[in-house]
Coordinates of C-alpha atoms and ligand atoms in Angstrom, one line a residue:
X152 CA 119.6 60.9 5.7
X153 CA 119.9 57.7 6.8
X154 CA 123.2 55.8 8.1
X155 CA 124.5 52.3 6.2
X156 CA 123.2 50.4 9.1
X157 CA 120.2 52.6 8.7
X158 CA 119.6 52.1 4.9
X159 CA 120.4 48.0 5.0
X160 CA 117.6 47.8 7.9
X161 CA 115.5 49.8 6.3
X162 CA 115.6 47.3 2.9
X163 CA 115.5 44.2 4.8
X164 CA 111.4 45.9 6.7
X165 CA 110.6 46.9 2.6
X166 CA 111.4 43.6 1.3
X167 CA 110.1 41.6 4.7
X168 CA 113.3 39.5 5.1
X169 CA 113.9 41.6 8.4
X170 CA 113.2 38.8 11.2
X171 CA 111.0 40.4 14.1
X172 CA 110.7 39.6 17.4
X173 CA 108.6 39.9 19.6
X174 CA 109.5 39.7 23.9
X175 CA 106.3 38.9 25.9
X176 CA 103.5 37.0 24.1
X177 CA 100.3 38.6 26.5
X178 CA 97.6 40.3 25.6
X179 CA 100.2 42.6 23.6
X180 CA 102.7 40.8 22.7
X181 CA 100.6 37.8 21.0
X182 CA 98.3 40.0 18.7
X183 CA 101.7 41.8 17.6
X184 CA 103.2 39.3 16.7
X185 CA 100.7 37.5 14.6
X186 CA 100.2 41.2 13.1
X187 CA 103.8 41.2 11.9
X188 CA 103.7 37.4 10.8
X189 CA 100.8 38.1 8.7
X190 CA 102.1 41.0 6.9
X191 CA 105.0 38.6 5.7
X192 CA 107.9 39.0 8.5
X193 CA 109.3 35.5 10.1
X194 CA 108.8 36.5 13.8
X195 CA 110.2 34.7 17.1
X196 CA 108.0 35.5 20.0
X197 CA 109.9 34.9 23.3
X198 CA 108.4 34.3 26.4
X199 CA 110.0 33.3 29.8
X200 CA 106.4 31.4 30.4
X201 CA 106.9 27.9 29.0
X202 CA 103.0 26.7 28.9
X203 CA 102.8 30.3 26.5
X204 CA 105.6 29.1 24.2
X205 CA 104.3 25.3 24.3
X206 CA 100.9 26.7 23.3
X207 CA 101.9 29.0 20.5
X208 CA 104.2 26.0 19.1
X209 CA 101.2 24.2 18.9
X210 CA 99.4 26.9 17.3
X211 CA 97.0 27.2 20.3
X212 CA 95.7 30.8 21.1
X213 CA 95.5 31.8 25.3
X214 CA 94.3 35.1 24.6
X215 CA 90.3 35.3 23.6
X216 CA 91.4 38.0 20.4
X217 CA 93.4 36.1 18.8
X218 CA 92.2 34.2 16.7
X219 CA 93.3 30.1 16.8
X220 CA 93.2 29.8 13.3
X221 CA 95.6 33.0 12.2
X222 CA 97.6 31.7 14.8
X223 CA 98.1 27.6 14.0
X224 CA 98.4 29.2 10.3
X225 CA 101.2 31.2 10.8
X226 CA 102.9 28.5 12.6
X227 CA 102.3 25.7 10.2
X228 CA 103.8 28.3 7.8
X229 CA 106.6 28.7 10.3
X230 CA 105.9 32.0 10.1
X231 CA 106.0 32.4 13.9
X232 CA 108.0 30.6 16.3
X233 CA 108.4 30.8 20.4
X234 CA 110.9 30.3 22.6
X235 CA 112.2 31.1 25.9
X236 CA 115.9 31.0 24.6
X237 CA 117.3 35.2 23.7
X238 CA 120.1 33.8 22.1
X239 CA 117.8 33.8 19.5
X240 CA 117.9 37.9 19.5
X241 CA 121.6 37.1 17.4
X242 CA 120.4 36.9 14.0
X243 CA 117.4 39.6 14.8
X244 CA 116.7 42.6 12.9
X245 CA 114.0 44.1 15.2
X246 CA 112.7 43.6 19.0
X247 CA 109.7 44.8 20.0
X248 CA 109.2 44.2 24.1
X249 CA 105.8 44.1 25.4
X250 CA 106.4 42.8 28.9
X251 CA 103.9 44.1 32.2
X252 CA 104.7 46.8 33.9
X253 CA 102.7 46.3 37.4
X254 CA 103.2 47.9 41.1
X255 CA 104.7 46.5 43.3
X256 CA 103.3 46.2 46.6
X257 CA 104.2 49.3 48.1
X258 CA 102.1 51.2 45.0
X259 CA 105.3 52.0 43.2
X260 CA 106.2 51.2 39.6
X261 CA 108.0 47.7 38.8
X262 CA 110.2 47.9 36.0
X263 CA 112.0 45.1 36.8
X264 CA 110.4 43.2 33.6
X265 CA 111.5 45.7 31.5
X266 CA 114.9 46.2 32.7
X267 CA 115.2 42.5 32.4
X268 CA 114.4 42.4 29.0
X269 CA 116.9 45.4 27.9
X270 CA 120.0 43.5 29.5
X271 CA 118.6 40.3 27.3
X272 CA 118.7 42.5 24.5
X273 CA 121.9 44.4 25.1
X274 CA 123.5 40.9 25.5
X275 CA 122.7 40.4 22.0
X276 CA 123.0 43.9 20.7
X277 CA 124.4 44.2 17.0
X278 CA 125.1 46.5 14.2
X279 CA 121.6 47.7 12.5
X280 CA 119.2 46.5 15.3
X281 CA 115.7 48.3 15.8
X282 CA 114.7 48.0 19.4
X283 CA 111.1 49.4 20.3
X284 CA 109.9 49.6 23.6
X285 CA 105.5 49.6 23.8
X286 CA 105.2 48.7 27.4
X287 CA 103.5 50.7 29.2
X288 CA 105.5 53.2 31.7
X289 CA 106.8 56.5 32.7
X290 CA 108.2 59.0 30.5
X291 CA 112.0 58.8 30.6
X292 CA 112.0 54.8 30.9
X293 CA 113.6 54.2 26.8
X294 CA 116.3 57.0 27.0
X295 CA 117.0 56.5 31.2
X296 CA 116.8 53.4 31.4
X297 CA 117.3 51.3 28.2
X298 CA 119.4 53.6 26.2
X299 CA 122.0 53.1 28.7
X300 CA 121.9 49.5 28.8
X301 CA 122.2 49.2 25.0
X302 CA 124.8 51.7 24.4
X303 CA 127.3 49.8 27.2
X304 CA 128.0 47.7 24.3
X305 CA 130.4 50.8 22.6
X306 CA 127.4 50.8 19.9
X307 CA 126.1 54.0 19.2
X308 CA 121.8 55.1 19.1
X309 CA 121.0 56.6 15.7
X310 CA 124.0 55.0 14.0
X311 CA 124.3 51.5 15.0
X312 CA 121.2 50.5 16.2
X313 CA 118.1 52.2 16.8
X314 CA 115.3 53.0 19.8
X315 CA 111.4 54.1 19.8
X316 CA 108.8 53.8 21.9
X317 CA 105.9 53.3 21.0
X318 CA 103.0 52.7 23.4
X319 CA 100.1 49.5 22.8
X320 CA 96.9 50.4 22.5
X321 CA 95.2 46.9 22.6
X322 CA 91.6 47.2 23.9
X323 CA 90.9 43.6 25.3
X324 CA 87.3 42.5 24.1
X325 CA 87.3 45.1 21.2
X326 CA 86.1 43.6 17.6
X327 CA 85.6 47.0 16.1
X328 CA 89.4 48.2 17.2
X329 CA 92.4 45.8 16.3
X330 CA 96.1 46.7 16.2
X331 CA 95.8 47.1 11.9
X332 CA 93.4 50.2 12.2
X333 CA 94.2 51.7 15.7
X334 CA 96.6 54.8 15.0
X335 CA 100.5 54.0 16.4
X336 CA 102.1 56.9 18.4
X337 CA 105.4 56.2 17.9
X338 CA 108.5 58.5 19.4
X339 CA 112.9 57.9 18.5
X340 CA 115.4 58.8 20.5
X341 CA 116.9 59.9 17.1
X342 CA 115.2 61.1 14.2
X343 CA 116.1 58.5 12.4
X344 CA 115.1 56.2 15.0
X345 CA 111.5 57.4 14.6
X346 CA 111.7 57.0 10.8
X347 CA 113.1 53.5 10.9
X348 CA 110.4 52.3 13.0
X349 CA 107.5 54.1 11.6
X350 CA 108.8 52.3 8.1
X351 CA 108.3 49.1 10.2
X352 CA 105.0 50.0 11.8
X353 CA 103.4 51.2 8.0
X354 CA 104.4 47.6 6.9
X355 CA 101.1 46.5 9.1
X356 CA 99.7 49.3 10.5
X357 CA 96.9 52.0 8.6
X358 CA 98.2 54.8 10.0
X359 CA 101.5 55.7 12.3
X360 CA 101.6 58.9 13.8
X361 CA 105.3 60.3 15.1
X362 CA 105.8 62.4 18.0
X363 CA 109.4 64.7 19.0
X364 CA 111.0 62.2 21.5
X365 CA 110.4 58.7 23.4
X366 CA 109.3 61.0 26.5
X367 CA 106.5 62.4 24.6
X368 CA 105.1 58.8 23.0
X369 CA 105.4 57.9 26.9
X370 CA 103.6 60.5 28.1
X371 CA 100.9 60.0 25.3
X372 CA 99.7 56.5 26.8
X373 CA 99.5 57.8 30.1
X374 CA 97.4 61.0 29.1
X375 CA 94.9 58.2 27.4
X376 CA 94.7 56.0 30.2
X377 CA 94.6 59.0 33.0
X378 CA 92.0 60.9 30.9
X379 CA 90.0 57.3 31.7
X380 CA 90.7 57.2 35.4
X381 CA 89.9 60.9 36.0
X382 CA 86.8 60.8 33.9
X383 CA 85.4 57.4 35.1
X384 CA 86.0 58.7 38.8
X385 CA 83.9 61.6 38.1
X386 CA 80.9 59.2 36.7
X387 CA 81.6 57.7 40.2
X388 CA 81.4 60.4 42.2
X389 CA 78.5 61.7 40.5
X390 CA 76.7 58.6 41.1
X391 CA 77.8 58.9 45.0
X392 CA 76.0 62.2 44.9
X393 CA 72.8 61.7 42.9
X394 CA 72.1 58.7 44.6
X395 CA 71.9 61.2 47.8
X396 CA 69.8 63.8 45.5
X397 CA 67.5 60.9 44.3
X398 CA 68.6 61.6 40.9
X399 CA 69.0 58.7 38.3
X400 CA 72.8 59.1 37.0
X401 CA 72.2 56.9 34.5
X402 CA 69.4 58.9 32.9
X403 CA 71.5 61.7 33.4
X404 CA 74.3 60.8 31.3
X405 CA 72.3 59.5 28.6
X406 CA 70.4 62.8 27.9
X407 CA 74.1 64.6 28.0
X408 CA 75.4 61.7 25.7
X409 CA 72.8 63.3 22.8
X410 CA 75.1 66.2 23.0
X411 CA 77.0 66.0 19.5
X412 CA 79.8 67.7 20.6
X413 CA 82.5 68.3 23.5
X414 CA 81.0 65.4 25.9
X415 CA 82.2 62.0 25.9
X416 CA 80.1 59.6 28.3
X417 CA 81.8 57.4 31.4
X418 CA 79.4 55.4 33.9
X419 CA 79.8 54.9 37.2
X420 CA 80.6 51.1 38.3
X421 CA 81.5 48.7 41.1
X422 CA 85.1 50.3 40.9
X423 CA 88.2 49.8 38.3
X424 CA 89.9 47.1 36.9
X425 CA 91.7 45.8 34.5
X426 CA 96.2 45.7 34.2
X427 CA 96.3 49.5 32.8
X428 CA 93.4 51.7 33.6
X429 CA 94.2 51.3 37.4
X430 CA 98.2 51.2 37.0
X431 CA 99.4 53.2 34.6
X432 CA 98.5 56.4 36.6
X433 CA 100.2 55.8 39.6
X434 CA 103.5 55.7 36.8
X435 CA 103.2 58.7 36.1
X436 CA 102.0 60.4 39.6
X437 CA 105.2 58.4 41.1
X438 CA 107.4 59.8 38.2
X439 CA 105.9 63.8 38.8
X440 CA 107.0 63.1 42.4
X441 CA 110.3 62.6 41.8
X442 CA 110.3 66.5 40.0
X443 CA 108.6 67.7 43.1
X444 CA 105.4 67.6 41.4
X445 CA 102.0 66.1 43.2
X446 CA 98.9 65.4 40.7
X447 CA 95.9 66.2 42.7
X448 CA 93.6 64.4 39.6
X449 CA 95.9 61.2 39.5
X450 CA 95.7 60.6 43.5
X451 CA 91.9 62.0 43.9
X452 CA 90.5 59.4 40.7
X453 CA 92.4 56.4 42.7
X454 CA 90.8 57.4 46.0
X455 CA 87.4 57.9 43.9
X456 CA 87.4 54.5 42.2
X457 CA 89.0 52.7 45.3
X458 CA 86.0 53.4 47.1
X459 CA 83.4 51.8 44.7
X460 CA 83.2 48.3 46.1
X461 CA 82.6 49.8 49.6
X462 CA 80.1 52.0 48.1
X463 CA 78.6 48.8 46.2
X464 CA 78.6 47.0 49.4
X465 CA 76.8 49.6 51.4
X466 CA 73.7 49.3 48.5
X467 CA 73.9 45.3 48.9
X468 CA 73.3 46.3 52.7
X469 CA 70.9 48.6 51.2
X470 CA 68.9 45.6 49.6
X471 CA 68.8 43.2 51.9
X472 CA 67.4 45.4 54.8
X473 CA 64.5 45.6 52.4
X474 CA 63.8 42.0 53.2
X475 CA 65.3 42.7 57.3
X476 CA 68.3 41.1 56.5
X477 CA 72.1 41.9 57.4
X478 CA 75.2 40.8 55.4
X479 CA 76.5 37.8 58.2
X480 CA 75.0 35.0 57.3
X481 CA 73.2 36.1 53.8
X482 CA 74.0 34.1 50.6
X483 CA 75.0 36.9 47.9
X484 CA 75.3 35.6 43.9
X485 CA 78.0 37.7 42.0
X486 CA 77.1 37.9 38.3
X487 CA 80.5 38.9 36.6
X488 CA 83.6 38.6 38.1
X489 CA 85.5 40.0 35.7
X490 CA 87.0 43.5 35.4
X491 CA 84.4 43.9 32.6
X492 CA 81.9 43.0 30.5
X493 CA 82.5 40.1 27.6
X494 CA 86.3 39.2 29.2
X495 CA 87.3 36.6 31.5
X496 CA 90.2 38.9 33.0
X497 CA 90.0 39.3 36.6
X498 CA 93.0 41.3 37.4
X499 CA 92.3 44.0 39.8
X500 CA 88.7 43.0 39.0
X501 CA 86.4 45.1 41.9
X502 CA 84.2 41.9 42.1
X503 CA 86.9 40.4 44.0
X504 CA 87.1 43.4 46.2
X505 CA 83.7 43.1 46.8
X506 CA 83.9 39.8 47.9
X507 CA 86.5 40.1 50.3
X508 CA 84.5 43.0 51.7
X509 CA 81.3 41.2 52.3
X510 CA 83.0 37.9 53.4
X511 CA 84.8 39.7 56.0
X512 CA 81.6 40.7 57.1
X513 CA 80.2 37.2 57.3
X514 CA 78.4 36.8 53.8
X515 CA 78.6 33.3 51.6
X516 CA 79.5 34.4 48.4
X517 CA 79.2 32.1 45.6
X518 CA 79.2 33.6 42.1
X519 CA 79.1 33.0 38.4
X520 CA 81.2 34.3 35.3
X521 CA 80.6 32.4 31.7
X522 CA 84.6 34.3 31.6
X523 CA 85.8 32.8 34.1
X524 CA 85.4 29.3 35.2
X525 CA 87.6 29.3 38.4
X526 CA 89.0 31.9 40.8
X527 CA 91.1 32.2 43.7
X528 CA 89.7 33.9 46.9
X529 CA 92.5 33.8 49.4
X530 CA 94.3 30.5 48.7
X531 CA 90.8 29.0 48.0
X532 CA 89.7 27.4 44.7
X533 CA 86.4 28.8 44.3
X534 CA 84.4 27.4 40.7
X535 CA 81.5 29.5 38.6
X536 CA 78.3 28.1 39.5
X537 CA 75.8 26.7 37.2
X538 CA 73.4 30.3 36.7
X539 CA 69.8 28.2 36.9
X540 CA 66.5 29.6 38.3
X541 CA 67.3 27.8 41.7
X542 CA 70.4 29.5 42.4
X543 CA 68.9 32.6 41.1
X544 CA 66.2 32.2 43.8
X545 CA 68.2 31.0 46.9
X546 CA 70.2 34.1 46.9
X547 CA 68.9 36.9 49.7
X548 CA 70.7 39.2 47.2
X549 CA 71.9 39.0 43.4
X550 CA 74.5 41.5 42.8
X551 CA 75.6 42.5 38.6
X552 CA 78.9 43.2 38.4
X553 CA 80.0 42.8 34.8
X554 CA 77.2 43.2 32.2
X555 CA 78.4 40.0 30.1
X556 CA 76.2 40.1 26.8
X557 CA 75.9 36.6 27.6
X558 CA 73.4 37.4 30.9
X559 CA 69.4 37.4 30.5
X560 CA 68.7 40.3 32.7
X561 CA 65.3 39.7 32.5
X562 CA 64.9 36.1 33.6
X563 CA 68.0 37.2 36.2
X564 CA 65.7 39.6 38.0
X565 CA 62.4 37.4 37.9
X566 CA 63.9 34.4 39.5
X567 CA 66.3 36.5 41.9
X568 CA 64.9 38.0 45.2
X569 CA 66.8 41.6 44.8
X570 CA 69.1 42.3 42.8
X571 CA 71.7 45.3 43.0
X572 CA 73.0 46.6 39.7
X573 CA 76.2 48.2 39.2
X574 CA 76.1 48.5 35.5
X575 CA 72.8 49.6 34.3
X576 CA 72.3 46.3 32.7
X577 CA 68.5 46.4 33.7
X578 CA 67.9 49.4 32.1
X579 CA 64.8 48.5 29.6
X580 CA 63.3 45.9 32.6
X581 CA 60.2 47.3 34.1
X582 CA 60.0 45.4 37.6
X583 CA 62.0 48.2 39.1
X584 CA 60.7 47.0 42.8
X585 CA 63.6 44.3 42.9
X586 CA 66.4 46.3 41.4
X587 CA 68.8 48.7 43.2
X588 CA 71.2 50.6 40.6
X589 CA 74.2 52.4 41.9
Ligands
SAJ804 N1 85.0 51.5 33.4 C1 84.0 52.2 34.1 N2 83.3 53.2 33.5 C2 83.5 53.5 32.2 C3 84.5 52.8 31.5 C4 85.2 51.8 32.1 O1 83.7 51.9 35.3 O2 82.9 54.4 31.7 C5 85.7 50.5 34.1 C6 85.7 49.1 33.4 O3 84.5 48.4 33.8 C7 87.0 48.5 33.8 C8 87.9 49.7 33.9 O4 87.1 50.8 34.1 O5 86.9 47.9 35.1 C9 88.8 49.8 32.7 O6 88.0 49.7 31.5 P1 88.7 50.2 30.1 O7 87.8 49.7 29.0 O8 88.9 51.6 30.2 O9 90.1 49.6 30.2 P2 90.8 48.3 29.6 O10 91.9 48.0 30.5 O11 89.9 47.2 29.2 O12 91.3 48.8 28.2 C10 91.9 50.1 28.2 C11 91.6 50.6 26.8 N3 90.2 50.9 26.7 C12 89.6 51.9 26.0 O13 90.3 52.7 25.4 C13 88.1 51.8 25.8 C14 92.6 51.6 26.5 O14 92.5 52.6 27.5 C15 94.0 50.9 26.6 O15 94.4 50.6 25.2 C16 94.1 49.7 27.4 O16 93.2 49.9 28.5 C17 95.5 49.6 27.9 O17 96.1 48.6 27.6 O18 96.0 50.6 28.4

């Protein structure tokens, strides 16, 4: 039974004169919004970065799934708007906040972006608001942290205004996956909090699927994300061992992939990357802690996939002893510096470990990423090289590192001198002789 504040928000989602916004236009944030702003909502994305704001005004897309074209449409339609101003969050029906949560240096959570978000919010609080949280965090973080906050303003949860969480599940570089056909977990802190926002969600979303509480839509995210760490650390360590049996893991996990039933394949790889698969457990192992509880799987799959790029190193060693050369002084090409294959993000990319590891050791590095034009190693500009059959061939060693689509393996390993490969992207190549796999 819903409440008057209840029933009037629930008229303005049916009827689409609810205004939306959005807090944090990343990855998330940006693909939400243009969601809600093409299933007829007027949404006001806010963002504390000015160049994101500027470039969604001018209806110019920063994130490669979003498409320029939805986006300069909705805009010219005024159907999305950005700002960095919250004042805005006065005439708003619903927030959604989709702001990083990363660690901070000391390997704990930072919440700080979310806390500072809530207080922006609770500034602006009023009567029939619907405020969903879908960052990324540990269970407890919508009713500990910003129920509190909100309900400073005398307004009451479940009556007033409401609060879900409701974790993303955007997977970057996914075409077959988009935020209209992935299922949306979605937990209240009141049961009418839940239904409120799943009548929002339905408005662009296939299918919305409601848990008991915030704690356990929390806790959701984290078991998909952890169920990734764990399993991709056990690829790893696999690999670590076959490669002492003289096993192929990668034939291995093919034949077990024709299993039709209760196996799911991971591959090993030069490590893990990416802003969520390597983050979002330590949230929850740090959270457990606090209750006196220490995952084993959490802390063992970090220590597992932390060890990749050494590992990767020691088969680049490996390769160039073939040809009775050491790391100090060799040139070494890194194909793929990105945390995957077919994006340009390089956060917590293991490439870049890599390359700290073997320029400490005295190697040029140089490298090339059709992704990713420019990094920074150290406080160094370093650009993507031109991949031609000259740099190819005055590496000692050509080392794979994210199987971009994009790469001809084949003409890679003919012009290249060695070539180690940490992604089985040379699979169907025959010249084995100049190709190490992890
Ligand atoms: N990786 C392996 N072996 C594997 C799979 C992945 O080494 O078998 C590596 C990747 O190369 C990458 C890292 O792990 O460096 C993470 O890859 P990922 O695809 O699991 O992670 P993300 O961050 O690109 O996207 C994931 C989503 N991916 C999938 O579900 C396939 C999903 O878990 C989340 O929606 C998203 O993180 C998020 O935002 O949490």
């Amino acid at each position: 039974m819903l409440s008057p504040s209840g029933k009037e928000l629930k008229e303005k989602i049916t009827n689409k004169t609810a205004k939306v916004s959005v807090i944090g236009l990343g990855y998330v944030g940006l693909p939400l919004a243009i969601e809600i702003g093409k299933s007829g909502f007027s949404v006001l994305g806010i963002d504390v970065d000015k160049e994101k704001v500027d470039k969604v005004n001018n209806g110019r897309s920063y994130i490669p799934d979003v498409d320029e074209d939805e986006l300069s449409r909705l805009v010219s339609k005024n159907k999305l708007v950005a700002t960095s101003d919250y004042k805005i969050l006065k005439e708003v029906d619903i927030v959604s906040i989709c702001v990083p949560t990363p660690l901070r240096k000391t390997r704990e959570p930072d919440i700080s972006y979310i806390v500072a978000a809530a207080s922006e919010v609770a500034k602006y609080l009023h009567r029939g608001q619907l405020i969903i949280l879908e960052s990324t965090t540990f269970p407890g973080t919508t009713k500990d942290i910003i129920l509190p906050e909100l309900e400073k303003n005398s307004l009451k949860v479940g009556r007033d205004f409401f609060l879900s969480f409701s974790p993303e599940r955007v997977d970057p570089g996914n075409k077959k996956y988009t935020i209209r056909n992935t299922p949306k977990v979605l937990g209240g802190i009141t049961p009418e909090c839940t239904e409120i926002a799943k009548i929002f969600y339905e408005q662009f979303i296939e299918k919305v699927v409601t848990v008991g509480s915030t704690q356990e839509a929390e806790m959701t995210k984290l078991l998909e994300n952890i169920f990734r760490s764990v399993n991709i650390a056990l690829a790893n360590e696999l690999a670590l061992m076959c490669d002492r049996l003289g096993i192929d893991i990668w034939n291995v996990i093919e034949a077990a992939t024709t299993k039709p039933f209760g196996f799911m394949p991971f591959y090993p790889g030069p490590g893990l990357g990416g802003h969520c698969i390597p983050i979002d457990p330590v949230y929850l192992s740090w959270k457990a802690k606090t209750y006196g509880f220490y995952s084993k799987f959490i802390e063992f799959a970090e220590e597992v996939n932390k060890n990749m790029p050494h590992y990767v190193v020691r088969k680049i060693t490996d390769a160039l002893n073939i040809h009775k050369k050491c790391i100090n002084g060799s040139k070494i090409l890194i194909l793929g510096i990105a945390y995957k294959e077919n994006v340009g993000d390089i956060r917590e990319s293991p490439a870049l470990d890599i390359i700290e590891i073997l320029r400490r050791q005295g190697a040029e590095v140089i490298y090339n990423d059709p992704y990713a034009p420019q990094i920074k190693i150290g406080d160094k500009k370093v650009r993507s090289l031109p991949l031609n059959e000259n740099l190819l061939s005055q590496a000692d060693c050509v080392v794979i590192t994210a199987a971009h689509s994009s790469y001809d393996y084949r003409w890679i390993v003919e012009n290249a001198r060695i070539v180690v490969d940490t992604r089985n992207a040379t699979k169907n190549l025959s010249n084995k002789e100049k190709i190490i796999k992890i």
